[in-house]
PDB file of C-alpha atoms in Angstrom:
ATOM      1  CA  MET A   1     -17.853  22.092 -18.109  1.00 49.00           C
ATOM      2  CA  THR A   2     -15.953  21.919 -21.394  1.00 50.00           C
ATOM      3  CA  SER A   3     -15.904  18.677 -23.388  1.00 47.00           C
ATOM      4  CA  ALA A   4     -12.167  18.267 -22.697  1.00 48.00           C
ATOM      5  CA  ARG A   5     -12.678  18.669 -18.937  1.00 55.00           C
ATOM      6  CA  TRP A   6     -15.649  16.295 -18.994  1.00 48.00           C
ATOM      7  CA  TRP A   7     -13.550  13.675 -20.781  1.00 49.00           C
ATOM      8  CA  GLU A   8     -10.731  14.096 -18.267  1.00 59.00           C
ATOM      9  CA  HIS A   9     -13.114  13.372 -15.372  1.00 63.00           C
ATOM     10  CA  SER A  10     -14.894  10.522 -17.159  1.00 76.00           C
ATOM     11  CA  ARG A  11     -11.600   8.761 -17.835  1.00 83.00           C
ATOM     12  CA  TRP A  12     -11.709   7.461 -14.254  1.00 89.00           C
ATOM     13  CA  ALA A  13     -14.463   5.071 -15.338  1.00 91.00           C
ATOM     14  CA  LEU A  14     -12.256   3.458 -18.015  1.00 91.00           C
ATOM     15  CA  PRO A  15     -10.858   0.643 -15.803  1.00 93.00           C
ATOM     16  CA  PHE A  16     -14.391  -0.790 -15.623  1.00 95.00           C
ATOM     17  CA  ILE A  17     -13.952  -1.836 -19.265  1.00 94.00           C
ATOM     18  CA  VAL A  18     -11.567  -4.467 -17.881  1.00 94.00           C
ATOM     19  CA  ILE A  19     -13.010  -5.000 -14.404  1.00 95.00           C
ATOM     20  CA  VAL A  20     -16.680  -5.723 -15.117  1.00 95.00           C
ATOM     21  CA  PRO A  21     -16.245  -8.355 -17.890  1.00 95.00           C
ATOM     22  CA  MET A  22     -13.430 -10.055 -15.965  1.00 96.00           C
ATOM     23  CA  LEU A  23     -15.435 -10.372 -12.743  1.00 95.00           C
ATOM     24  CA  ALA A  24     -18.664 -11.279 -14.550  1.00 94.00           C
ATOM     25  CA  LEU A  25     -16.962 -14.036 -16.540  1.00 94.00           C
ATOM     26  CA  ALA A  26     -15.335 -15.405 -13.382  1.00 94.00           C
ATOM     27  CA  ASN A  27     -18.753 -15.416 -11.715  1.00 90.00           C
ATOM     28  CA  VAL A  28     -20.411 -17.248 -14.615  1.00 91.00           C
ATOM     29  CA  ALA A  29     -17.555 -19.744 -14.958  1.00 90.00           C
ATOM     30  CA  GLY A  30     -17.440 -20.326 -11.213  1.00 89.00           C
ATOM     31  CA  THR A  31     -13.672 -19.880 -10.955  1.00 91.00           C
ATOM     32  CA  HIS A  32     -11.439 -17.194  -9.498  1.00 92.00           C
ATOM     33  CA  ALA A  33      -8.435 -18.324 -11.538  1.00 93.00           C
ATOM     34  CA  ILE A  34      -9.301 -15.925 -14.348  1.00 94.00           C
ATOM     35  CA  ILE A  35      -9.272 -12.858 -12.079  1.00 96.00           C
ATOM     36  CA  PHE A  36      -6.189 -10.691 -12.558  1.00 97.00           C
ATOM     37  CA  PRO A  37      -6.586  -7.937  -9.940  1.00 96.00           C
ATOM     38  CA  GLU A  38      -3.545  -6.033 -11.157  1.00 96.00           C
ATOM     39  CA  GLY A  39      -5.269  -5.764 -14.541  1.00 96.00           C
ATOM     40  CA  ALA A  40      -7.481  -3.060 -13.031  1.00 96.00           C
ATOM     41  CA  ALA A  41      -4.397  -1.240 -11.791  1.00 97.00           C
ATOM     42  CA  LEU A  42      -2.715  -1.602 -15.178  1.00 96.00           C
ATOM     43  CA  ALA A  43      -5.753  -0.206 -16.982  1.00 95.00           C
ATOM     44  CA  MET A  44      -5.823   2.795 -14.665  1.00 95.00           C
ATOM     45  CA  GLY A  45      -2.096   3.414 -14.926  1.00 94.00           C
ATOM     46  CA  VAL A  46      -2.130   3.270 -18.725  1.00 93.00           C
ATOM     47  CA  TRP A  47      -5.520   4.667 -19.705  1.00 92.00           C
ATOM     48  CA  VAL A  48      -6.268   7.119 -16.896  1.00 91.00           C
ATOM     49  CA  LEU A  49      -2.967   8.352 -15.476  1.00 91.00           C
ATOM     50  CA  GLY A  50      -0.605   7.726 -18.368  1.00 88.00           C
ATOM     51  CA  LEU A  51       2.198   6.669 -16.010  1.00 90.00           C
ATOM     52  CA  PRO A  52       5.455   7.018 -17.980  1.00 87.00           C
ATOM     53  CA  GLY A  53       6.948   3.773 -16.700  1.00 89.00           C
ATOM     54  CA  TRP A  54       3.820   1.857 -17.710  1.00 92.00           C
ATOM     55  CA  THR A  55       3.042   3.561 -21.022  1.00 89.00           C
ATOM     56  CA  ALA A  56       6.592   3.468 -22.352  1.00 85.00           C
ATOM     57  CA  SER A  57       6.025   0.394 -24.498  1.00 88.00           C
ATOM     58  CA  ARG A  58       2.892  -1.278 -25.769  1.00 91.00           C
ATOM     59  CA  TRP A  59       4.552  -4.608 -26.511  1.00 94.00           C
ATOM     60  CA  ARG A  60       5.910  -4.831 -22.977  1.00 95.00           C
ATOM     61  CA  VAL A  61       2.369  -4.445 -21.620  1.00 95.00           C
ATOM     62  CA  LEU A  62       1.318  -7.320 -23.876  1.00 96.00           C
ATOM     63  CA  VAL A  63       4.265  -9.618 -23.103  1.00 97.00           C
ATOM     64  CA  LEU A  64       5.703  -9.084 -19.609  1.00 97.00           C
ATOM     65  CA  PRO A  65       2.678  -9.672 -17.295  1.00 98.00           C
ATOM     66  CA  PRO A  66       1.587 -12.881 -19.107  1.00 98.00           C
ATOM     67  CA  LEU A  67       5.173 -14.148 -19.107  1.00 98.00           C
ATOM     68  CA  CYS A  68       5.421 -13.530 -15.380  1.00 98.00           C
ATOM     69  CA  ALA A  69       1.984 -15.049 -14.755  1.00 98.00           C
ATOM     70  CA  ALA A  70       3.038 -18.266 -16.504  1.00 98.00           C
ATOM     71  CA  ALA A  71       6.197 -18.378 -14.392  1.00 98.00           C
ATOM     72  CA  GLY A  72       4.102 -17.934 -11.248  1.00 98.00           C
ATOM     73  CA  VAL A  73       1.853 -20.898 -12.032  1.00 98.00           C
ATOM     74  CA  ALA A  74       4.915 -22.985 -12.877  1.00 98.00           C
ATOM     75  CA  LEU A  75       6.371 -22.154  -9.460  1.00 97.00           C
ATOM     76  CA  VAL A  76       3.092 -23.177  -7.793  1.00 97.00           C
ATOM     77  CA  ASP A  77       3.362 -26.550  -9.538  1.00 95.00           C
ATOM     78  CA  ALA A  78       6.999 -26.954  -8.477  1.00 95.00           C
ATOM     79  CA  ASP A  79       7.709 -29.072  -5.426  1.00 87.00           C
ATOM     80  CA  VAL A  80       9.135 -26.289  -3.246  1.00 94.00           C
ATOM     81  CA  PRO A  81       7.920 -24.608  -0.039  1.00 95.00           C
ATOM     82  CA  ARG A  82       5.599 -21.694  -0.624  1.00 96.00           C
ATOM     83  CA  TRP A  83       7.963 -19.159   0.940  1.00 97.00           C
ATOM     84  CA  ALA A  84      10.769 -20.320  -1.360  1.00 97.00           C
ATOM     85  CA  ALA A  85       8.478 -20.096  -4.388  1.00 98.00           C
ATOM     86  CA  GLU A  86       7.441 -16.575  -3.348  1.00 98.00           C
ATOM     87  CA  ILE A  87      11.073 -15.473  -3.116  1.00 98.00           C
ATOM     88  CA  ALA A  88      11.811 -17.101  -6.470  1.00 98.00           C
ATOM     89  CA  GLY A  89       8.797 -15.315  -7.983  1.00 98.00           C
ATOM     90  CA  VAL A  90       9.849 -11.912  -6.654  1.00 98.00           C
ATOM     91  CA  THR A  91      13.379 -12.498  -7.931  1.00 98.00           C
ATOM     92  CA  PHE A  92      12.130 -13.573 -11.358  1.00 98.00           C
ATOM     93  CA  GLY A  93       9.748 -10.630 -11.651  1.00 98.00           C
ATOM     94  CA  LEU A  94      12.342  -8.006 -10.773  1.00 98.00           C
ATOM     95  CA  LEU A  95      14.941  -9.579 -13.062  1.00 98.00           C
ATOM     96  CA  VAL A  96      12.452  -9.606 -15.942  1.00 98.00           C
ATOM     97  CA  LEU A  97      11.750  -5.900 -15.434  1.00 97.00           C
ATOM     98  CA  GLN A  98      15.474  -5.121 -15.338  1.00 96.00           C
ATOM     99  CA  ALA A  99      16.277  -7.342 -18.327  1.00 96.00           C
ATOM    100  CA  PHE A 100      13.580  -5.697 -20.461  1.00 95.00           C
ATOM    101  CA  ASP A 101      14.421  -2.143 -19.291  1.00 94.00           C
ATOM    102  CA  SER A 102      10.944  -1.717 -17.883  1.00 95.00           C
ATOM    103  CA  ARG A 103       9.168  -0.184 -14.891  1.00 95.00           C
ATOM    104  CA  LEU A 104       5.973  -2.098 -15.582  1.00 96.00           C
ATOM    105  CA  ALA A 105       5.579  -3.042 -11.917  1.00 96.00           C
ATOM    106  CA  PRO A 106       2.240  -4.942 -12.310  1.00 97.00           C
ATOM    107  CA  ALA A 107       4.296  -7.734 -13.905  1.00 98.00           C
ATOM    108  CA  LEU A 108       5.770  -8.355 -10.449  1.00 98.00           C
ATOM    109  CA  SER A 109       2.286  -8.878  -9.031  1.00 97.00           C
ATOM    110  CA  ALA A 110       1.404 -11.188 -11.922  1.00 98.00           C
ATOM    111  CA  VAL A 111       4.134 -13.665 -10.999  1.00 98.00           C
ATOM    112  CA  VAL A 112       3.690 -13.625  -7.216  1.00 98.00           C
ATOM    113  CA  LEU A 113      -0.125 -13.606  -6.941  1.00 98.00           C
ATOM    114  CA  PRO A 114      -0.712 -17.259  -7.926  1.00 98.00           C
ATOM    115  CA  ILE A 115       1.999 -18.366  -5.484  1.00 98.00           C
ATOM    116  CA  VAL A 116       0.635 -16.394  -2.530  1.00 97.00           C
ATOM    117  CA  PHE A 117      -2.982 -17.441  -3.095  1.00 97.00           C
ATOM    118  CA  GLY A 118      -2.413 -20.946  -4.470  1.00 95.00           C
ATOM    119  CA  ILE A 119      -3.675 -20.515  -8.026  1.00 96.00           C
ATOM    120  CA  ASP A 120      -2.397 -23.417 -10.118  1.00 95.00           C
ATOM    121  CA  GLU A 121      -4.780 -23.264 -13.089  1.00 96.00           C
ATOM    122  CA  TRP A 122      -3.213 -22.327 -16.417  1.00 96.00           C
ATOM    123  CA  SER A 123      -6.343 -20.328 -17.175  1.00 96.00           C
ATOM    124  CA  TYR A 124      -4.769 -17.618 -14.987  1.00 97.00           C
ATOM    125  CA  PRO A 125      -1.902 -16.665 -17.349  1.00 97.00           C
ATOM    126  CA  LEU A 126      -4.357 -16.947 -20.239  1.00 97.00           C
ATOM    127  CA  ALA A 127      -6.642 -14.454 -18.490  1.00 97.00           C
ATOM    128  CA  VAL A 128      -3.672 -12.146 -17.876  1.00 98.00           C
ATOM    129  CA  LEU A 129      -2.839 -12.331 -21.582  1.00 97.00           C
ATOM    130  CA  VAL A 130      -6.425 -11.446 -22.559  1.00 97.00           C
ATOM    131  CA  VAL A 131      -6.525  -8.480 -20.165  1.00 97.00           C
ATOM    132  CA  CYS A 132      -3.152  -7.169 -21.355  1.00 97.00           C
ATOM    133  CA  ALA A 133      -4.155  -7.676 -24.986  1.00 96.00           C
ATOM    134  CA  ALA A 134      -7.308  -5.620 -24.406  1.00 95.00           C
ATOM    135  CA  ILE A 135      -5.310  -2.827 -22.768  1.00 95.00           C
ATOM    136  CA  ALA A 136      -2.799  -2.837 -25.614  1.00 93.00           C
ATOM    137  CA  ALA A 137      -5.489  -3.055 -28.309  1.00 91.00           C
ATOM    138  CA  LEU A 138      -7.386  -0.031 -26.972  1.00 89.00           C
ATOM    139  CA  TRP A 139      -4.141   1.911 -26.441  1.00 81.00           C
ATOM    140  CA  GLY A 140      -4.634   4.158 -29.464  1.00 70.00           C
ATOM    141  CA  LEU A 141      -8.352   4.736 -28.880  1.00 69.00           C
ATOM    142  CA  ILE A 142      -8.032   5.576 -25.171  1.00 68.00           C
ATOM    143  CA  HIS A 143      -5.032   7.882 -25.274  1.00 56.00           C
ATOM    144  CA  HIS A 144      -4.171   9.847 -22.179  1.00 54.00           C
ATOM    145  CA  PRO A 145      -3.829  13.519 -23.232  1.00 53.00           C
ATOM    146  CA  ALA A 146      -0.876  14.129 -20.907  1.00 51.00           C
ATOM    147  CA  ALA A 147       1.109  11.110 -22.101  1.00 49.00           C
ATOM    148  CA  ARG A 148       3.735  11.483 -24.801  1.00 44.00           C
ATOM    149  CA  ARG A 149       4.109   9.035 -27.640  1.00 44.00           C
ATOM    150  CA  LEU A 150       6.633   6.688 -26.096  1.00 40.00           C
ATOM    151  CA  ASP A 151       6.219   3.542 -28.185  1.00 41.00           C
ATOM    152  CA  ASP A 152       9.578   4.040 -29.909  1.00 43.00           C
ATOM    153  CA  VAL A 153      11.466   5.314 -26.855  1.00 45.00           C
ATOM    154  CA  LEU A 154      13.562   2.884 -24.851  1.00 43.00           C
ATOM    155  CA  PRO A 155      11.992   2.866 -21.363  1.00 51.00           C
ATOM    156  CA  GLU A 156      14.186   3.241 -18.335  1.00 81.00           C
ATOM    157  CA  ARG A 157      14.387   0.393 -15.870  1.00 89.00           C
ATOM    158  CA  TYR A 158      14.550   0.881 -12.138  1.00 93.00           C
ATOM    159  CA  PRO A 159      17.990   1.889 -10.864  1.00 92.00           C
ATOM    160  CA  TRP A 160      19.752  -1.214  -9.579  1.00 93.00           C
ATOM    161  CA  PRO A 161      19.887   0.103  -5.981  1.00 92.00           C
ATOM    162  CA  VAL A 162      16.087   0.532  -6.098  1.00 94.00           C
ATOM    163  CA  ALA A 163      15.554  -2.977  -7.465  1.00 96.00           C
ATOM    164  CA  ALA A 164      17.987  -4.487  -4.959  1.00 96.00           C
ATOM    165  CA  ALA A 165      16.503  -2.626  -1.971  1.00 96.00           C
ATOM    166  CA  SER A 166      12.970  -3.590  -2.995  1.00 97.00           C
ATOM    167  CA  TRP A 167      14.008  -7.229  -3.379  1.00 98.00           C
ATOM    168  CA  LEU A 168      15.643  -7.245   0.055  1.00 97.00           C
ATOM    169  CA  VAL A 169      12.684  -5.620   1.831  1.00 98.00           C
ATOM    170  CA  VAL A 170      10.134  -7.929   0.190  1.00 98.00           C
ATOM    171  CA  VAL A 171      12.184 -11.064   0.830  1.00 98.00           C
ATOM    172  CA  VAL A 172      12.698 -10.167   4.491  1.00 98.00           C
ATOM    173  CA  TRP A 173       8.958  -9.554   4.845  1.00 98.00           C
ATOM    174  CA  ILE A 174       8.185 -12.915   3.208  1.00 98.00           C
ATOM    175  CA  LEU A 175      10.514 -14.681   5.636  1.00 98.00           C
ATOM    176  CA  VAL A 176       9.268 -12.819   8.704  1.00 97.00           C
ATOM    177  CA  ALA A 177       5.538 -12.724   7.967  1.00 97.00           C
ATOM    178  CA  GLY A 178       5.136 -15.963   6.052  1.00 93.00           C
ATOM    179  CA  ARG A 179       7.892 -18.240   7.293  1.00 93.00           C
ATOM    180  CA  LEU A 180       8.522 -17.109  10.880  1.00 95.00           C
ATOM    181  CA  LEU A 181       5.226 -15.652  12.114  1.00 95.00           C
ATOM    182  CA  GLU A 182       2.968 -17.624   9.733  1.00 93.00           C
ATOM    183  CA  LEU A 183       0.613 -14.677   9.288  1.00 95.00           C
ATOM    184  CA  SER A 184      -2.273 -14.583   6.860  1.00 95.00           C
ATOM    185  CA  ALA A 185      -1.228 -14.752   3.218  1.00 96.00           C
ATOM    186  CA  VAL A 186      -2.984 -11.399   2.748  1.00 98.00           C
ATOM    187  CA  VAL A 187      -0.045  -9.573   4.370  1.00 98.00           C
ATOM    188  CA  LEU A 188       1.912 -10.685   1.293  1.00 98.00           C
ATOM    189  CA  ALA A 189      -0.688  -9.476  -1.208  1.00 98.00           C
ATOM    190  CA  PRO A 190       1.418  -8.799  -4.345  1.00 97.00           C
ATOM    191  CA  PRO A 191      -0.098  -5.359  -5.104  1.00 98.00           C
ATOM    192  CA  LEU A 192       1.557  -4.241  -1.862  1.00 98.00           C
ATOM    193  CA  PHE A 193       4.918  -5.223  -3.388  1.00 98.00           C
ATOM    194  CA  VAL A 194       4.061  -3.167  -6.462  1.00 97.00           C
ATOM    195  CA  SER A 195       3.068  -0.214  -4.284  1.00 97.00           C
ATOM    196  CA  ALA A 196       6.322  -0.301  -2.296  1.00 97.00           C
ATOM    197  CA  LEU A 197       8.435  -0.670  -5.444  1.00 96.00           C
ATOM    198  CA  GLU A 198       6.678   2.225  -7.157  1.00 94.00           C
ATOM    199  CA  TRP A 199       7.051   4.466  -4.107  1.00 94.00           C
ATOM    200  CA  LEU A 200      10.747   3.739  -3.759  1.00 94.00           C
ATOM    201  CA  GLY A 201      11.231   4.149  -7.506  1.00 90.00           C
ATOM    202  CA  ARG A 202       9.919   7.714  -7.368  1.00 85.00           C
ATOM    203  CA  GLY A 203      13.014   8.777  -5.456  1.00 79.00           C
ATOM    204  CA  ASP A 204      11.090  11.299  -3.330  1.00 78.00           C
ATOM    205  CA  LEU A 205       9.932   9.436  -0.231  1.00 85.00           C
ATOM    206  CA  ARG A 206       7.797  11.990   1.559  1.00 90.00           C
ATOM    207  CA  VAL A 207       6.247  10.605   4.721  1.00 91.00           C
ATOM    208  CA  SER A 208       2.941  12.364   4.046  1.00 92.00           C
ATOM    209  CA  ASP A 209       2.722  10.716   0.632  1.00 94.00           C
ATOM    210  CA  GLY A 210       3.460   7.304   2.114  1.00 94.00           C
ATOM    211  CA  ALA A 211       0.835   7.819   4.822  1.00 96.00           C
ATOM    212  CA  ARG A 212      -1.835   8.708   2.263  1.00 97.00           C
ATOM    213  CA  ARG A 213      -0.973   5.687   0.165  1.00 97.00           C
ATOM    214  CA  GLY A 214      -1.093   3.442   3.208  1.00 97.00           C
ATOM    215  CA  ALA A 215      -4.489   4.849   4.183  1.00 98.00           C
ATOM    216  CA  LEU A 216      -5.754   4.351   0.632  1.00 98.00           C
ATOM    217  CA  LEU A 217      -4.600   0.726   0.507  1.00 98.00           C
ATOM    218  CA  THR A 218      -6.198   0.039   3.890  1.00 98.00           C
ATOM    219  CA  GLY A 219      -9.441   1.704   2.818  1.00 98.00           C
ATOM    220  CA  ALA A 220      -9.443  -0.301  -0.405  1.00 98.00           C
ATOM    221  CA  GLY A 221      -9.005  -3.467   1.633  1.00 98.00           C
ATOM    222  CA  LEU A 222     -11.964  -2.562   3.830  1.00 98.00           C
ATOM    223  CA  ALA A 223     -14.127  -1.665   0.837  1.00 98.00           C
ATOM    224  CA  GLY A 224     -13.271  -4.871  -1.006  1.00 97.00           C
ATOM    225  CA  SER A 225     -13.766  -7.220   1.927  1.00 97.00           C
ATOM    226  CA  LEU A 226     -16.988  -5.591   3.130  1.00 97.00           C
ATOM    227  CA  ALA A 227     -18.448  -5.629  -0.376  1.00 97.00           C
ATOM    228  CA  ALA A 228     -17.563  -9.320  -0.720  1.00 95.00           C
ATOM    229  CA  GLU A 229     -19.261 -10.073   2.610  1.00 94.00           C
ATOM    230  CA  LEU A 230     -22.413  -8.037   2.039  1.00 95.00           C
ATOM    231  CA  VAL A 231     -23.124  -8.454  -1.690  1.00 94.00           C
ATOM    232  CA  SER A 232     -23.872 -11.946  -2.964  1.00 87.00           C
ATOM    233  CA  ALA A 233     -23.176 -11.267  -6.644  1.00 90.00           C
ATOM    234  CA  ALA A 234     -19.387 -11.352  -6.859  1.00 88.00           C
ATOM    235  CA  TRP A 235     -19.051  -9.120  -9.907  1.00 90.00           C
ATOM    236  CA  VAL A 236     -21.362  -6.512  -8.349  1.00 95.00           C
ATOM    237  CA  ALA A 237     -19.376  -6.611  -5.111  1.00 95.00           C
ATOM    238  CA  GLY A 238     -16.078  -6.181  -6.952  1.00 94.00           C
ATOM    239  CA  THR A 239     -17.408  -3.316  -9.034  1.00 95.00           C
ATOM    240  CA  LEU A 240     -18.809  -1.586  -5.950  1.00 97.00           C
ATOM    241  CA  ALA A 241     -15.483  -1.987  -4.137  1.00 97.00           C
ATOM    242  CA  VAL A 242     -13.632  -0.388  -7.038  1.00 97.00           C
ATOM    243  CA  CYS A 243     -16.102   2.531  -7.065  1.00 96.00           C
ATOM    244  CA  VAL A 244     -15.466   3.164  -3.360  1.00 97.00           C
ATOM    245  CA  THR A 245     -11.700   2.890  -3.896  1.00 98.00           C
ATOM    246  CA  LEU A 246     -11.788   5.426  -6.717  1.00 96.00           C
ATOM    247  CA  ALA A 247     -13.745   7.764  -4.446  1.00 96.00           C
ATOM    248  CA  LEU A 248     -11.092   7.327  -1.747  1.00 97.00           C
ATOM    249  CA  MET A 249      -8.398   8.207  -4.282  1.00 96.00           C
ATOM    250  CA  TRP A 250     -10.238  11.444  -5.016  1.00 94.00           C
ATOM    251  CA  LEU A 251     -10.770  12.274  -1.332  1.00 96.00           C
ATOM    252  CA  LEU A 252      -7.129  11.593  -0.464  1.00 96.00           C
ATOM    253  CA  ALA A 253      -5.845  13.198  -3.668  1.00 94.00           C
ATOM    254  CA  THR A 254      -3.817  10.030  -4.177  1.00 95.00           C
ATOM    255  CA  PRO A 255      -4.381   8.291  -7.527  1.00 95.00           C
ATOM    256  CA  HIS A 256      -2.568   5.021  -6.812  1.00 96.00           C
ATOM    257  CA  PRO A 257      -3.508   2.088  -9.138  1.00 97.00           C
ATOM    258  CA  PRO A 258      -2.450  -0.857  -6.875  1.00 98.00           C
ATOM    259  CA  ALA A 259      -5.321   0.063  -4.548  1.00 98.00           C
ATOM    260  CA  LEU A 260      -7.772  -1.172  -7.213  1.00 98.00           C
ATOM    261  CA  ALA A 261      -6.112  -4.582  -7.130  1.00 98.00           C
ATOM    262  CA  ILE A 262      -6.340  -4.670  -3.326  1.00 98.00           C
ATOM    263  CA  ALA A 263     -10.092  -4.004  -3.613  1.00 98.00           C
ATOM    264  CA  ILE A 264     -10.562  -6.926  -6.037  1.00 97.00           C
ATOM    265  CA  ILE A 265      -8.495  -9.617  -4.267  1.00 97.00           C
ATOM    266  CA  PRO A 266     -11.395 -10.533  -1.891  1.00 97.00           C
ATOM    267  CA  GLN A 267     -13.156 -11.942  -4.962  1.00 95.00           C
ATOM    268  CA  ILE A 268     -10.311 -14.450  -5.250  1.00 95.00           C
ATOM    269  CA  LEU A 269     -10.431 -15.332  -1.562  1.00 94.00           C
ATOM    270  CA  GLY A 270     -14.201 -15.799  -1.435  1.00 89.00           C
ATOM    271  CA  ALA A 271     -15.463 -13.142   0.980  1.00 85.00           C
ATOM    272  CA  PRO A 272     -12.704 -13.127   3.624  1.00 93.00           C
ATOM    273  CA  ASP A 273     -13.358 -11.753   7.096  1.00 95.00           C
ATOM    274  CA  ALA A 274     -13.389  -7.972   6.622  1.00 96.00           C
ATOM    275  CA  TRP A 275     -11.531  -7.143   9.842  1.00 97.00           C
ATOM    276  CA  ARG A 276      -8.787  -9.710   9.271  1.00 97.00           C
ATOM    277  CA  TYR A 277      -8.358  -8.805   5.610  1.00 98.00           C
ATOM    278  CA  THR A 278      -8.206  -5.073   6.294  1.00 98.00           C
ATOM    279  CA  THR A 279      -5.765  -5.323   9.193  1.00 98.00           C
ATOM    280  CA  SER A 280      -3.586  -7.688   7.154  1.00 98.00           C
ATOM    281  CA  ILE A 281      -3.445  -5.197   4.290  1.00 98.00           C
ATOM    282  CA  ALA A 282      -2.606  -2.401   6.730  1.00 98.00           C
ATOM    283  CA  ALA A 283       0.148  -4.493   8.341  1.00 98.00           C
ATOM    284  CA  GLY A 284       1.635  -5.492   5.004  1.00 98.00           C
ATOM    285  CA  ALA A 285       1.578  -1.966   3.623  1.00 98.00           C
ATOM    286  CA  GLY A 286       3.049  -0.539   6.820  1.00 97.00           C
ATOM    287  CA  ALA A 287       5.862  -3.081   7.007  1.00 98.00           C
ATOM    288  CA  LEU A 288       6.837  -2.724   3.349  1.00 98.00           C
ATOM    289  CA  TYR A 289       6.674   1.067   3.359  1.00 97.00           C
ATOM    290  CA  LEU A 290       8.736   1.296   6.533  1.00 97.00           C
ATOM    291  CA  GLY A 291      11.176  -1.177   5.021  1.00 97.00           C
ATOM    292  CA  VAL A 292      11.763   0.704   1.776  1.00 96.00           C
ATOM    293  CA  PHE A 293      11.932   4.017   3.651  1.00 95.00           C
ATOM    294  CA  ALA A 294      14.610   2.621   5.970  1.00 94.00           C
ATOM    295  CA  ALA A 295      16.497   1.174   3.004  1.00 92.00           C
ATOM    296  CA  ALA A 296      16.399   4.519   1.208  1.00 90.00           C
ATOM    297  CA  GLN A 297      17.661   6.359   4.279  1.00 90.00           C
ATOM    298  CA  ALA A 298      20.491   3.855   4.785  1.00 86.00           C
ATOM    299  CA  TYR A 299      21.528   4.136   1.129  1.00 74.00           C
ATOM    300  CA  SER A 300      21.439   7.941   1.315  1.00 73.00           C
ATOM    301  CA  ARG A 301      23.663   7.971   4.409  1.00 74.00           C
ATOM    302  CA  THR A 302      26.101   5.545   2.780  1.00 69.00           C
ATOM    303  CA  ARG A 303      26.397   7.731  -0.300  1.00 64.00           C
ATOM    304  CA  GLY A 304      26.887  10.799   1.880  1.00 60.00           C
ATOM    305  CA  ARG A 305      29.779   9.165   3.744  1.00 58.00           C
ATOM    306  CA  ARG A 306      31.416   8.111   0.479  1.00 59.00           C
ATOM    307  CA  ARG A 307      31.278  11.685  -0.841  1.00 60.00           C
ATOM    308  CA  THR A 308      32.860  13.111   2.263  1.00 58.00           C
ATOM    309  CA  SER A 309      35.583  10.458   2.549  1.00 56.00           C
TER     310      SER A 309
END
């Protein structure tokens, strides 16, 4: 194996630079408020995959997720129902991305996660800032070979129909799952919102691709919850869950960063029941993916009728 090929394979271990210290520090400090699950996804998207929408601007990586995280904690402290705060958080996150011409979808998870899981400590946005600063600081040292230099290029935001459709699908799911049916908060796990937004934003909604992503997210949920149940050391359990999730990505040929966040969330919840957590992730992913697929089909039919009229 050539040195270049070896480096390309070894890059998949880079997210552990963020994951292991974050989980170990949370374990030592005895608090889950400093765990930013989407930080693992962000590290993979930037360092490993070089996703254009995420690597378009270093300063946006440093600024947008912490800004959204602070807004999320502020909404937790506000005297409003949780479902209303969740809708406000989703709205704020999407508007921030649009206002800053960015597709940095993990910022959406940063604002909604503390609301969904009741994190009101201001150490959370501080932890998000530290994680994002580390990713930005190592940007030049850990450069993805396939990524272009995009620091000085204005990144493209999501098309407004994509942002609007994603907002509608997520808000309906919040109202149905959280407000009406009162399901487990896990069905509203924010990385699922990121996953649905990213899939819709690609513009090519192949059912096979969606099925693989759904299977990956479900497998990551099972790996994370089982590891949290079976391994007493939280940071070891989280690291093991991420290893299994990366292996699933390879087996399914589906490198999808939000799955890493799904695998880490059980460390915030304190070893949730594996069956309930996994089925909740599967239900949330299925509902959101079906929702954005239906929205895309409806928009396509509407455009087709306008062209023929």
